[in-house]
Tab-separated table of C-alpha atoms and ligand atoms in Angstrom:
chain	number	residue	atom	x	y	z
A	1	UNK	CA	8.826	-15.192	-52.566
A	2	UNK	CA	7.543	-11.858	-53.648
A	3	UNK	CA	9.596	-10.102	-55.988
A	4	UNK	CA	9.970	-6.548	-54.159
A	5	UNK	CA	10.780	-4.608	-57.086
A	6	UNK	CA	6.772	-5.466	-58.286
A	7	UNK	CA	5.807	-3.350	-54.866
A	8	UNK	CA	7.611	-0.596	-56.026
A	9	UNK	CA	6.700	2.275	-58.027
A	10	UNK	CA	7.036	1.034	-60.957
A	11	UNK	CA	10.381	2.779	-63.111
A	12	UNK	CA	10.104	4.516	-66.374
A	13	UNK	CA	11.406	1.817	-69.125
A	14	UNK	CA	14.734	2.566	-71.002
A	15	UNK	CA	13.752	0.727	-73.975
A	16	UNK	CA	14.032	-3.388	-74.201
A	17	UNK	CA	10.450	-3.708	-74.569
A	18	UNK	CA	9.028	-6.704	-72.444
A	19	UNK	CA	11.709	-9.550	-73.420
A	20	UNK	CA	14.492	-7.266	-71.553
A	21	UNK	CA	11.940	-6.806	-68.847
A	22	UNK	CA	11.514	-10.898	-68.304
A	23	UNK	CA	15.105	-11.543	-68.028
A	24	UNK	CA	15.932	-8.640	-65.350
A	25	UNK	CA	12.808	-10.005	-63.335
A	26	UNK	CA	14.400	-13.111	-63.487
A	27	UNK	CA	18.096	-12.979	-62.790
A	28	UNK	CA	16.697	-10.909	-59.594
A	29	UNK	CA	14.418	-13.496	-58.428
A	30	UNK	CA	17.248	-15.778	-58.657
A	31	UNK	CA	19.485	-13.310	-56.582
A	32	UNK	CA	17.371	-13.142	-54.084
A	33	UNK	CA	16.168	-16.926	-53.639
A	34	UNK	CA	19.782	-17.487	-53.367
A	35	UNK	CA	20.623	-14.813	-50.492
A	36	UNK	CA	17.315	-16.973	-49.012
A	37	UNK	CA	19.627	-19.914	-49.169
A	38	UNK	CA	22.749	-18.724	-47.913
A	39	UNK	CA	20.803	-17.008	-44.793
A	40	UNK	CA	18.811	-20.414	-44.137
A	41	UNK	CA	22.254	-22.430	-44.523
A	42	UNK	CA	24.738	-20.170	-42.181
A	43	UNK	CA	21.261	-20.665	-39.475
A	44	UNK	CA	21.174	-23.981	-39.832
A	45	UNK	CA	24.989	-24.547	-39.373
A	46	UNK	CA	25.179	-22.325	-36.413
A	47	UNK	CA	21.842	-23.792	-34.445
A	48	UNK	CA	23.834	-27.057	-35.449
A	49	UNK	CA	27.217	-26.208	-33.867
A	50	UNK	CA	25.396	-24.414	-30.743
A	51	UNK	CA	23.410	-28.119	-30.543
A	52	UNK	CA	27.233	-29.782	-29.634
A	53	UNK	CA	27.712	-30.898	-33.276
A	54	UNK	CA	26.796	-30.632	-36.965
A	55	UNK	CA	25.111	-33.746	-38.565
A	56	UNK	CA	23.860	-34.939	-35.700
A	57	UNK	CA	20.805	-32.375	-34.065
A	58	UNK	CA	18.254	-33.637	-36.282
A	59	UNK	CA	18.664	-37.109	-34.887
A	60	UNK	CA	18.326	-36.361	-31.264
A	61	UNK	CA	15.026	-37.454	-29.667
A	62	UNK	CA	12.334	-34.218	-28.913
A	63	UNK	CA	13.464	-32.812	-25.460
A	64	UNK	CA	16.847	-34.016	-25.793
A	65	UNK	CA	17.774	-30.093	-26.291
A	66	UNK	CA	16.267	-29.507	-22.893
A	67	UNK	CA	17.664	-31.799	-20.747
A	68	UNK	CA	21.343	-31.505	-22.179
A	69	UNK	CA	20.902	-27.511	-21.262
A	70	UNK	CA	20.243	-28.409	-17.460
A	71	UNK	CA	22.989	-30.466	-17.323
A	72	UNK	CA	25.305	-27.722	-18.277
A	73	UNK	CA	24.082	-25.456	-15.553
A	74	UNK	CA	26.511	-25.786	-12.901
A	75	UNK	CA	24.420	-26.960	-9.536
A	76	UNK	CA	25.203	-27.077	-5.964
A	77	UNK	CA	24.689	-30.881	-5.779
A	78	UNK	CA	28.581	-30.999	-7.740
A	79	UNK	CA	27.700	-31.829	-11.256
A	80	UNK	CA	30.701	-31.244	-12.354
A	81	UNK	CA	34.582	-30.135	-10.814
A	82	UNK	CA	35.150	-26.816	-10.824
A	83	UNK	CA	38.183	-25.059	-12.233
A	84	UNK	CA	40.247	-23.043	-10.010
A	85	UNK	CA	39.239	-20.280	-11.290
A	86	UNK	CA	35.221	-20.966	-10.704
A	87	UNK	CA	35.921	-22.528	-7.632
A	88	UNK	CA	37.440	-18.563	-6.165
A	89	UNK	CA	34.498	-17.263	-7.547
A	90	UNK	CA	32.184	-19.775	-5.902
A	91	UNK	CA	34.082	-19.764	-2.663
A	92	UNK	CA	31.569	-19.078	0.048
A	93	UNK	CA	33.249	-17.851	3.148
A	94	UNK	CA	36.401	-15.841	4.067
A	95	UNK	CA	38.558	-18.777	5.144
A	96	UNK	CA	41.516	-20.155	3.275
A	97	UNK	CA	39.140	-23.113	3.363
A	98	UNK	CA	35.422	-22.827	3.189
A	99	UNK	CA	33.388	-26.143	4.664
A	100	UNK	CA	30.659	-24.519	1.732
A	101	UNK	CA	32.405	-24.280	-1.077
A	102	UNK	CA	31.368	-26.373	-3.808
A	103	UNK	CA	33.530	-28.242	-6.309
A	104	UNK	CA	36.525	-29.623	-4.397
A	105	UNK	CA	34.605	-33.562	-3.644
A	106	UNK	CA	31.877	-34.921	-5.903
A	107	UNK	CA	31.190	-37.511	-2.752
A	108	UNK	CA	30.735	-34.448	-1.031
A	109	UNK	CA	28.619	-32.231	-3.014
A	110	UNK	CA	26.310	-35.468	-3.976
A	111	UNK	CA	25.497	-35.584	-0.198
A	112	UNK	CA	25.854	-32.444	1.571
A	113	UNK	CA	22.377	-30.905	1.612
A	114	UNK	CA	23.099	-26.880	2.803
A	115	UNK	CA	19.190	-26.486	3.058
A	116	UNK	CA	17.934	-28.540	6.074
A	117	UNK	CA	18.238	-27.078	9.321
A	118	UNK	CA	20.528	-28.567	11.992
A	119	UNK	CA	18.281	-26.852	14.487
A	120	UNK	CA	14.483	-27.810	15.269
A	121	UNK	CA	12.646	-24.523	15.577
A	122	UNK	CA	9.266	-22.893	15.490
A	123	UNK	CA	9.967	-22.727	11.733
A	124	UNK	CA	10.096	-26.663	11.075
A	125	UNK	CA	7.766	-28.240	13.657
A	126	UNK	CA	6.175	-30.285	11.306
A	127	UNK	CA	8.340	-33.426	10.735
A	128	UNK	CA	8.012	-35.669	7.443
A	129	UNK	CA	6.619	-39.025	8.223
A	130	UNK	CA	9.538	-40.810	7.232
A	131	UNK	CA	11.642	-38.592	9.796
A	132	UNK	CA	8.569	-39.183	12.450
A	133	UNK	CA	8.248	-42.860	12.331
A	134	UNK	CA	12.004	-43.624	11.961
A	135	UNK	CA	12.550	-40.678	15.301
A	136	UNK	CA	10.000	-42.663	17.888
A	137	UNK	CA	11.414	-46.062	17.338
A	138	UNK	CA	14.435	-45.209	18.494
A	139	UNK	CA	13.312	-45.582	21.861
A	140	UNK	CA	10.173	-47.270	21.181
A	141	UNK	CA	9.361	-48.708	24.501
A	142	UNK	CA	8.539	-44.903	25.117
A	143	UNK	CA	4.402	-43.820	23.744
A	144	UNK	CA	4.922	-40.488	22.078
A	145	UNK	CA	2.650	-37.211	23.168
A	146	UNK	CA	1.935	-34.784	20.551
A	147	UNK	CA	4.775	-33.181	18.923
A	148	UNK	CA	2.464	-30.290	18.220
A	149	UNK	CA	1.262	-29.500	22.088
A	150	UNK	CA	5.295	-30.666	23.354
A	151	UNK	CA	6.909	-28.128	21.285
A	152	UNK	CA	4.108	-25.721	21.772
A	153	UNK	CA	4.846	-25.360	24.861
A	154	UNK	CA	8.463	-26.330	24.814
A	155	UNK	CA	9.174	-22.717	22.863
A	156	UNK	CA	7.194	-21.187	25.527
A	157	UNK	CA	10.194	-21.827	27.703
A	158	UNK	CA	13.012	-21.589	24.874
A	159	UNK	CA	13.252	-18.904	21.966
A	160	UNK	CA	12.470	-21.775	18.975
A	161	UNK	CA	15.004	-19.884	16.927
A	162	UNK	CA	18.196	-20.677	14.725
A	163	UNK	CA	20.793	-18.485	15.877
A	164	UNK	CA	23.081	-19.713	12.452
A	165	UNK	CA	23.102	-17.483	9.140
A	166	UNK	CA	24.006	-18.461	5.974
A	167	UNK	CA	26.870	-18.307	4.141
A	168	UNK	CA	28.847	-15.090	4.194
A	169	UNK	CA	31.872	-14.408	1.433
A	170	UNK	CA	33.152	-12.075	4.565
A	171	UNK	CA	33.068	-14.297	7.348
A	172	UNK	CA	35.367	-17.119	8.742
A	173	UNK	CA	33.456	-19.153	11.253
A	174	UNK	CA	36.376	-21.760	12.946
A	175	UNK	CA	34.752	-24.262	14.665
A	176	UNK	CA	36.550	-26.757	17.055
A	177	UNK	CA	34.531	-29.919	17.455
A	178	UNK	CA	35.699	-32.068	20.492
A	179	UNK	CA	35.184	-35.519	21.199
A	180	UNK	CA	35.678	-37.296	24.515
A	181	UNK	CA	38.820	-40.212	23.191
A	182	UNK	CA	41.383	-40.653	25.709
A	183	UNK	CA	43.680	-39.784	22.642
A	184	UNK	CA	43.319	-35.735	23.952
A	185	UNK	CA	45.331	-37.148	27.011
A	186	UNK	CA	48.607	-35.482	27.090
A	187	UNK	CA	47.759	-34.250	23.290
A	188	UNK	CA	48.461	-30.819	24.322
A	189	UNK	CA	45.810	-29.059	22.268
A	190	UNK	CA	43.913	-26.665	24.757
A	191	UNK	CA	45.279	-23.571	23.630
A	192	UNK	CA	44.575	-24.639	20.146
A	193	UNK	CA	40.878	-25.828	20.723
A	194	UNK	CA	39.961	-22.308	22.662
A	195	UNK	CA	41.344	-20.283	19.726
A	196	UNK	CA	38.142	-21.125	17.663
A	197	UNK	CA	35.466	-19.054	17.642
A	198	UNK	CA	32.697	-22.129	18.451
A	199	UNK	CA	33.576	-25.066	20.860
A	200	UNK	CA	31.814	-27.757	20.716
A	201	UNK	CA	31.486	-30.514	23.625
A	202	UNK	CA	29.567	-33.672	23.980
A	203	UNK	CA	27.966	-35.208	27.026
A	204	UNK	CA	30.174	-35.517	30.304
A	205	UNK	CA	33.291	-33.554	28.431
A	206	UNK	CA	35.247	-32.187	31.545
A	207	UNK	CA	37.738	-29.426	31.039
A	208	UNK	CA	38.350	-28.519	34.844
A	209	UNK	CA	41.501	-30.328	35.344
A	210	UNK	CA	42.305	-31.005	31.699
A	211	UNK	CA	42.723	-27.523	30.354
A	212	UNK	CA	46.114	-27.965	28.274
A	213	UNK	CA	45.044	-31.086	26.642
A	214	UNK	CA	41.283	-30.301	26.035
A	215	UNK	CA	40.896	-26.310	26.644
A	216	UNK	CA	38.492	-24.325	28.698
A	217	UNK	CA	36.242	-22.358	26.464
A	218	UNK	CA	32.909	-23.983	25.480
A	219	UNK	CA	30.342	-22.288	23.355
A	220	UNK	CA	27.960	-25.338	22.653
A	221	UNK	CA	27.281	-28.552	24.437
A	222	UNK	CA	25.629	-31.645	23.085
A	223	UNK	CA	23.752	-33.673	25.751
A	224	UNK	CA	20.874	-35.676	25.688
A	225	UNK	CA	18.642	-36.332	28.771
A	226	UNK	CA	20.446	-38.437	30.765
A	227	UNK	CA	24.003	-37.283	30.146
A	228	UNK	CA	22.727	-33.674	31.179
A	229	UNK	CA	24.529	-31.414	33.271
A	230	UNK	CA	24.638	-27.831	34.247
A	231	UNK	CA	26.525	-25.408	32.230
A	232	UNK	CA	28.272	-22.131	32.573
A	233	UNK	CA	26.667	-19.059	31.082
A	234	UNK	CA	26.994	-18.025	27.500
A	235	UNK	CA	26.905	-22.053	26.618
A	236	UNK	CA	24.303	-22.944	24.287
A	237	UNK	CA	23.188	-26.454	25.429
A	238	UNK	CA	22.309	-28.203	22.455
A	239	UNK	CA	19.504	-30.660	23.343
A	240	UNK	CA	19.580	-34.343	21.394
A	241	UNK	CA	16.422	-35.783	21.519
A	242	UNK	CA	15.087	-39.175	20.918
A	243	UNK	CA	12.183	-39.221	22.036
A	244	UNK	CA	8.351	-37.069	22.407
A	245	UNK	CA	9.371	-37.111	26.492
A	246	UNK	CA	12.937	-35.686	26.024
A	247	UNK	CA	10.963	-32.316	24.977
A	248	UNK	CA	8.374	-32.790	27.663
A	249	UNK	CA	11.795	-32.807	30.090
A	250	UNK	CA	13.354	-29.852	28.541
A	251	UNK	CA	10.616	-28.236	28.812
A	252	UNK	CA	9.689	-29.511	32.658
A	253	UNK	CA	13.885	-29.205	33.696
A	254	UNK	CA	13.363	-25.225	33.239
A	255	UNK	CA	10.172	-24.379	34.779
A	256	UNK	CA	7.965	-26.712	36.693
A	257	UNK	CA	10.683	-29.880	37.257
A	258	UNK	CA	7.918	-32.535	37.554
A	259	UNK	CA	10.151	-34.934	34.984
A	260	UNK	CA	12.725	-37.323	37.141
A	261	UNK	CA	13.340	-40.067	35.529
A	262	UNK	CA	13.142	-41.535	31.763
A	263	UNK	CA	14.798	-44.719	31.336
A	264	UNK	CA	17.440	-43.965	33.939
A	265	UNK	CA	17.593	-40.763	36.384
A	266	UNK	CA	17.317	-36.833	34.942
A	267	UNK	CA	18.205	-34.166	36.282
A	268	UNK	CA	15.054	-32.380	38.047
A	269	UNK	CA	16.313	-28.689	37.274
A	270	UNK	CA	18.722	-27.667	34.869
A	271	UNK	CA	21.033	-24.655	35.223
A	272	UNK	CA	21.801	-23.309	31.704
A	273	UNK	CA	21.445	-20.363	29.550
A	274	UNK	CA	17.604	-20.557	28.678
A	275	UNK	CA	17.714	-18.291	25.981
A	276	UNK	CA	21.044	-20.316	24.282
A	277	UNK	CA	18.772	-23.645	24.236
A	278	UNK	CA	18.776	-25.494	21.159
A	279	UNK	CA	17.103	-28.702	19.668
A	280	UNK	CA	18.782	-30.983	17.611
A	281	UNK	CA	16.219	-31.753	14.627
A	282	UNK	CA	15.505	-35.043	13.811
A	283	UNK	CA	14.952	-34.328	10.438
A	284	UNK	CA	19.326	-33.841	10.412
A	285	UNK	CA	19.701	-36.889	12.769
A	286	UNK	CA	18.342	-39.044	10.064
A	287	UNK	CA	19.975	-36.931	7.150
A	288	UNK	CA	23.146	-37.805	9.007
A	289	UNK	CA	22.252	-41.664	8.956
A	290	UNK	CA	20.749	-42.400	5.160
A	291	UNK	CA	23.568	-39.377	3.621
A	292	UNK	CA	26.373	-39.968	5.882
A	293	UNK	CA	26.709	-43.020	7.745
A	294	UNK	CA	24.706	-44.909	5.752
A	295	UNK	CA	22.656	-46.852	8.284
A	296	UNK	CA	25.918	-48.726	9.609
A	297	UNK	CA	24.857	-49.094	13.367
A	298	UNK	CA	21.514	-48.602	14.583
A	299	UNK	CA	21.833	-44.656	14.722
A	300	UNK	CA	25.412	-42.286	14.432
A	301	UNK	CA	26.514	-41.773	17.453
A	302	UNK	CA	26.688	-38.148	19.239
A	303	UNK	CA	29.795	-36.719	18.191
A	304	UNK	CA	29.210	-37.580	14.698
A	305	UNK	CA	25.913	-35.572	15.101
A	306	UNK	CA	27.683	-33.030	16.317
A	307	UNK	CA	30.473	-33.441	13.687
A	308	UNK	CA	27.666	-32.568	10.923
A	309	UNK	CA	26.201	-29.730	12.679
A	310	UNK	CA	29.231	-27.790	13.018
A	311	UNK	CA	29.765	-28.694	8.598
A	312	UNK	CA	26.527	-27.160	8.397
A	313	UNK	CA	26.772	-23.864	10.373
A	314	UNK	CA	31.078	-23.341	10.109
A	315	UNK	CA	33.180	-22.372	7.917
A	316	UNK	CA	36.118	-24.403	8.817
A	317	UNK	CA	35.570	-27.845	11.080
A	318	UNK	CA	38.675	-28.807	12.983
A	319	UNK	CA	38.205	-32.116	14.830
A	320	UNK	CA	39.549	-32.976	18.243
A	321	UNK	CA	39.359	-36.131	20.787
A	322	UNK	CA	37.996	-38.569	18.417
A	323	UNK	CA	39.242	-42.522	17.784
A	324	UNK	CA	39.512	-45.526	19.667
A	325	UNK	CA	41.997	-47.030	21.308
A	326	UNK	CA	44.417	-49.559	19.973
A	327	UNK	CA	41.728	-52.848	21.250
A	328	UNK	CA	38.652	-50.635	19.700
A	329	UNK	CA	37.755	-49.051	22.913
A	330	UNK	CA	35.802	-45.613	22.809
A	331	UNK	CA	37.770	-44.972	26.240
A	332	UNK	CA	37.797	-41.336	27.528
A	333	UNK	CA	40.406	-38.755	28.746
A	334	UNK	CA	39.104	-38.704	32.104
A	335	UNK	CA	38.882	-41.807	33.132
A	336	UNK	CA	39.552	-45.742	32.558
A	337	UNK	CA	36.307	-46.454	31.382
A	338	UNK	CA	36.045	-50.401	31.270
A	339	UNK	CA	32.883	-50.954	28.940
A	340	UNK	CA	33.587	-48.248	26.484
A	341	UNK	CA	33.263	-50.811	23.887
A	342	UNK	CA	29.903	-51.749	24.010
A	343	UNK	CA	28.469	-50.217	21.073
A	344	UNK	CA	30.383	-53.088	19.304
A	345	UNK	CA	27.947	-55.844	20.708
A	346	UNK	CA	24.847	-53.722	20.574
A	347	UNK	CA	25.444	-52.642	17.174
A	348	UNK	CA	24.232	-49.188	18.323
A	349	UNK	CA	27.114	-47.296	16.881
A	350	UNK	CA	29.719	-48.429	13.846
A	351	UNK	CA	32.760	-46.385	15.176
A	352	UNK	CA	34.955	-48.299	12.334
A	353	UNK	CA	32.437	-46.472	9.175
A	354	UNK	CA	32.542	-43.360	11.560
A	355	UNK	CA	36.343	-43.405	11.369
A	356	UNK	CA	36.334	-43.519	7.968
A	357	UNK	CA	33.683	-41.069	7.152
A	358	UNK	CA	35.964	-38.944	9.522
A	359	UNK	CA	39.114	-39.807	7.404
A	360	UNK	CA	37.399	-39.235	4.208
A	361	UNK	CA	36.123	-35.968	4.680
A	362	UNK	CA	39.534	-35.058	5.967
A	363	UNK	CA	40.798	-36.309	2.542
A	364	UNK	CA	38.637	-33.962	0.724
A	365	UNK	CA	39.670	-31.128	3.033
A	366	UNK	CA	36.486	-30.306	4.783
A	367	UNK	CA	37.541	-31.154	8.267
A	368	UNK	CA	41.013	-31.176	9.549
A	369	UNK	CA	41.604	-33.814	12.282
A	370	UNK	CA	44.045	-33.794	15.118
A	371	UNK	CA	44.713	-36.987	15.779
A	372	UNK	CA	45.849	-36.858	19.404
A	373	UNK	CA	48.017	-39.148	20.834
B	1	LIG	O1	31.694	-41.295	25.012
B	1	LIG	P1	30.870	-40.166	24.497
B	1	LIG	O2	29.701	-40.646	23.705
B	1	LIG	O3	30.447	-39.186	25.540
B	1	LIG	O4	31.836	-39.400	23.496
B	1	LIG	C1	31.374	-38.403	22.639
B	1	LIG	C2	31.703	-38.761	21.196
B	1	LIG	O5	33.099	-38.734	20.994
B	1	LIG	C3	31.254	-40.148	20.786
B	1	LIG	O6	29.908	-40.136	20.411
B	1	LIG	C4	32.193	-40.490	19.660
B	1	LIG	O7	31.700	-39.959	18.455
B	1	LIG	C5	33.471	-39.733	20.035
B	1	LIG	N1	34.480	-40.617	20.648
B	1	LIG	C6	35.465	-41.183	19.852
B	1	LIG	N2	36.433	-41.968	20.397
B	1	LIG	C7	36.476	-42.198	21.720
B	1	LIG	C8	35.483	-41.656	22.549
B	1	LIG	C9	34.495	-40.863	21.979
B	1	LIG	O8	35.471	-40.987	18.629
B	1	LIG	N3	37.476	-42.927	22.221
């Protein structure tokens, strides 16, 4: 250390020759390297404390620092419960009860992925390989065509667009998300189920005739191929495909209607909304079954496809006309449908894991269920 006094003009002496001058010098060199010492103590025990504990920083290994700093940040994926008071600030929809918000189920927030799109559009043609090669062997016995030229052409016909937005701190999006169980019979809930802003249906899902148990309004329906049907205006028909030819009969059902048959009869034209078409992408068919189901059964069935979609694009997910009946039947509200067990020798499906994926997100408050009778 330089002592600063011997920068300074030098002052006149007041007598004390150069003995007195020796001793000054010194005492202030001592001053000073001890203000050094102090400073470079108080830093050290501060960067300590800051570091989560004195005695211990210098024995962390290099990058330690680093990675205990990202930990602390607090992410999306849950990495740590929220306090109440974090959780109102984080809260990501105008709801009581936002599907979004993070914080409220680790097993939730570990799995819920708010960044891939529910809907296949011009944006995400390209699928990973991992989603392709899972995606054709679900039907295999079918060759695929291009994805490129099918789609190409495909949002020729269709706009190729999401219609969904993100999350809004303004908006409550209720979604009603029906499945076909006989337990809607006599359940009463139509008035409740057309009081949401999005209905959702799957498949055959009548409501002429069954309007006080399962409601009249629709906004989306979930069909694939061969469960097709016409719809009413204003209805977005979700397509779920499984297959390179399910495109090429989207595609051929609203213009040309050479497609007739797949592995069982299709409809030659379809009536719907054009312009409200939709494609399921497979990219969030198989995020539903490594996240969510977990590969039990060969692939989820529809209405837990549909279950995820509406967590993804609503704000609050209120679940209607789904559960067996009391042998393990998937029996319907329409009808007396003999077979509706199936799935349980094929394997297809694994309605018991369903059930309790559909329980346990009811647990952690994303969905409420009505259980029907
Ligand atoms: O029978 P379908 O596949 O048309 O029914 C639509 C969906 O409703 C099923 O994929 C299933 O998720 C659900 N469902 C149910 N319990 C039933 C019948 C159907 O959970 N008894």
């Amino acid at each position: 250390p330089i002592d600063s006094d011997s920068l300074s003009p030098r002052a006149p002496e007041r007598g004390g020759g150069a003995r007195g001058c020796r001793a000054r010098c010194s005492r202030r060199v001592c001053v000073l390297l001890g203000s050094l010492a102090l400073v470079f103590l108080t830093s050290l025990f501060f960067s300590a404390s800051l570091r989560g504990g004195v005695g211990f920083s210098y024995l962390e290994p290099p990058g330690w620092e680093e990675s205990r700093r990202v930990k602390l940040v607090p992410s999306y994926a849950g990495a740590h419960r929220l306090s109440p008071a974090e959780a109102s600030r984080a809260k990501t929809c105008g709801c009581p009860r936002c599907v979004g918000d993070p914080g409220v189920s680790d097993w939730f927030d570990e799995n819920y992925d708010p960044d891939i799109s529910p809907v296949w559009t011009r944006d995400n043609v390209q699928l990973a390989s991992d989603v392709y090669y899972w995606w054709v062997m679900l039907q295999p016995q079918f060759k695929p065509h291009s994805l490129q030229q099918v789609l190409l052409r495909l949002f020729q016909v269709i706009p190729g667009r999401s219609p969904y937005g993100s999350w809004d701190p303004g908006r409550c999006l209720r979604c009603a998300v029906v499945g076909n169980s006989g337990n809607l019979r006599g359940a009463g809930y139509g008035a409740t189920i057309d009081g949401h802003n999005y209905v959702m249906r799957i498949n055959l899902a009548p409501t002429v005739g069954y309007e006080e148990d399962a409601g009249s309004h629709t906004t989306h329906h979930f069909m694939y191929p061969e469960s097709a049907k016409n719809l009413a205006a204003n209805v977005s028909f979700v397509v779920v495909p499984f297959k390179t030819l399910d495109l090429v009969w989207i595609t051929s059902a609203l213009s040309t209607g050479q497609i007739r048959f797949t592995y069982a009869p299709v409809k030659q034209f379809l009536r719907v909304d054009k312009d409200k078409v939709q494609i399921f992408n497979p990219a969030f068919f198989k995020y539903i079954h490594d996240r969510w189901t977990r590969h039990h059964g060969r692939y989820p069935s529809t209405g837990m496809l549909v279950l995820f979609f509406a967590l993804h694009v609503c704000d609050e997910v209120n679940v209607f006309g789904f559960g067996a009946d009391s042998r393990g039947n998937w029996h319907h509200y329409w009808e007396q449908n003999r077979y509706s067990g199936e799935f349980r020798k094929t394997g297809v499906h694994d309605a018991d894991y369903e059930a309790q994926i559909i329980q346990r997100l009811a647990k952690a408050g994303k969905i409420t269920v009505f259980p029907g009778k």
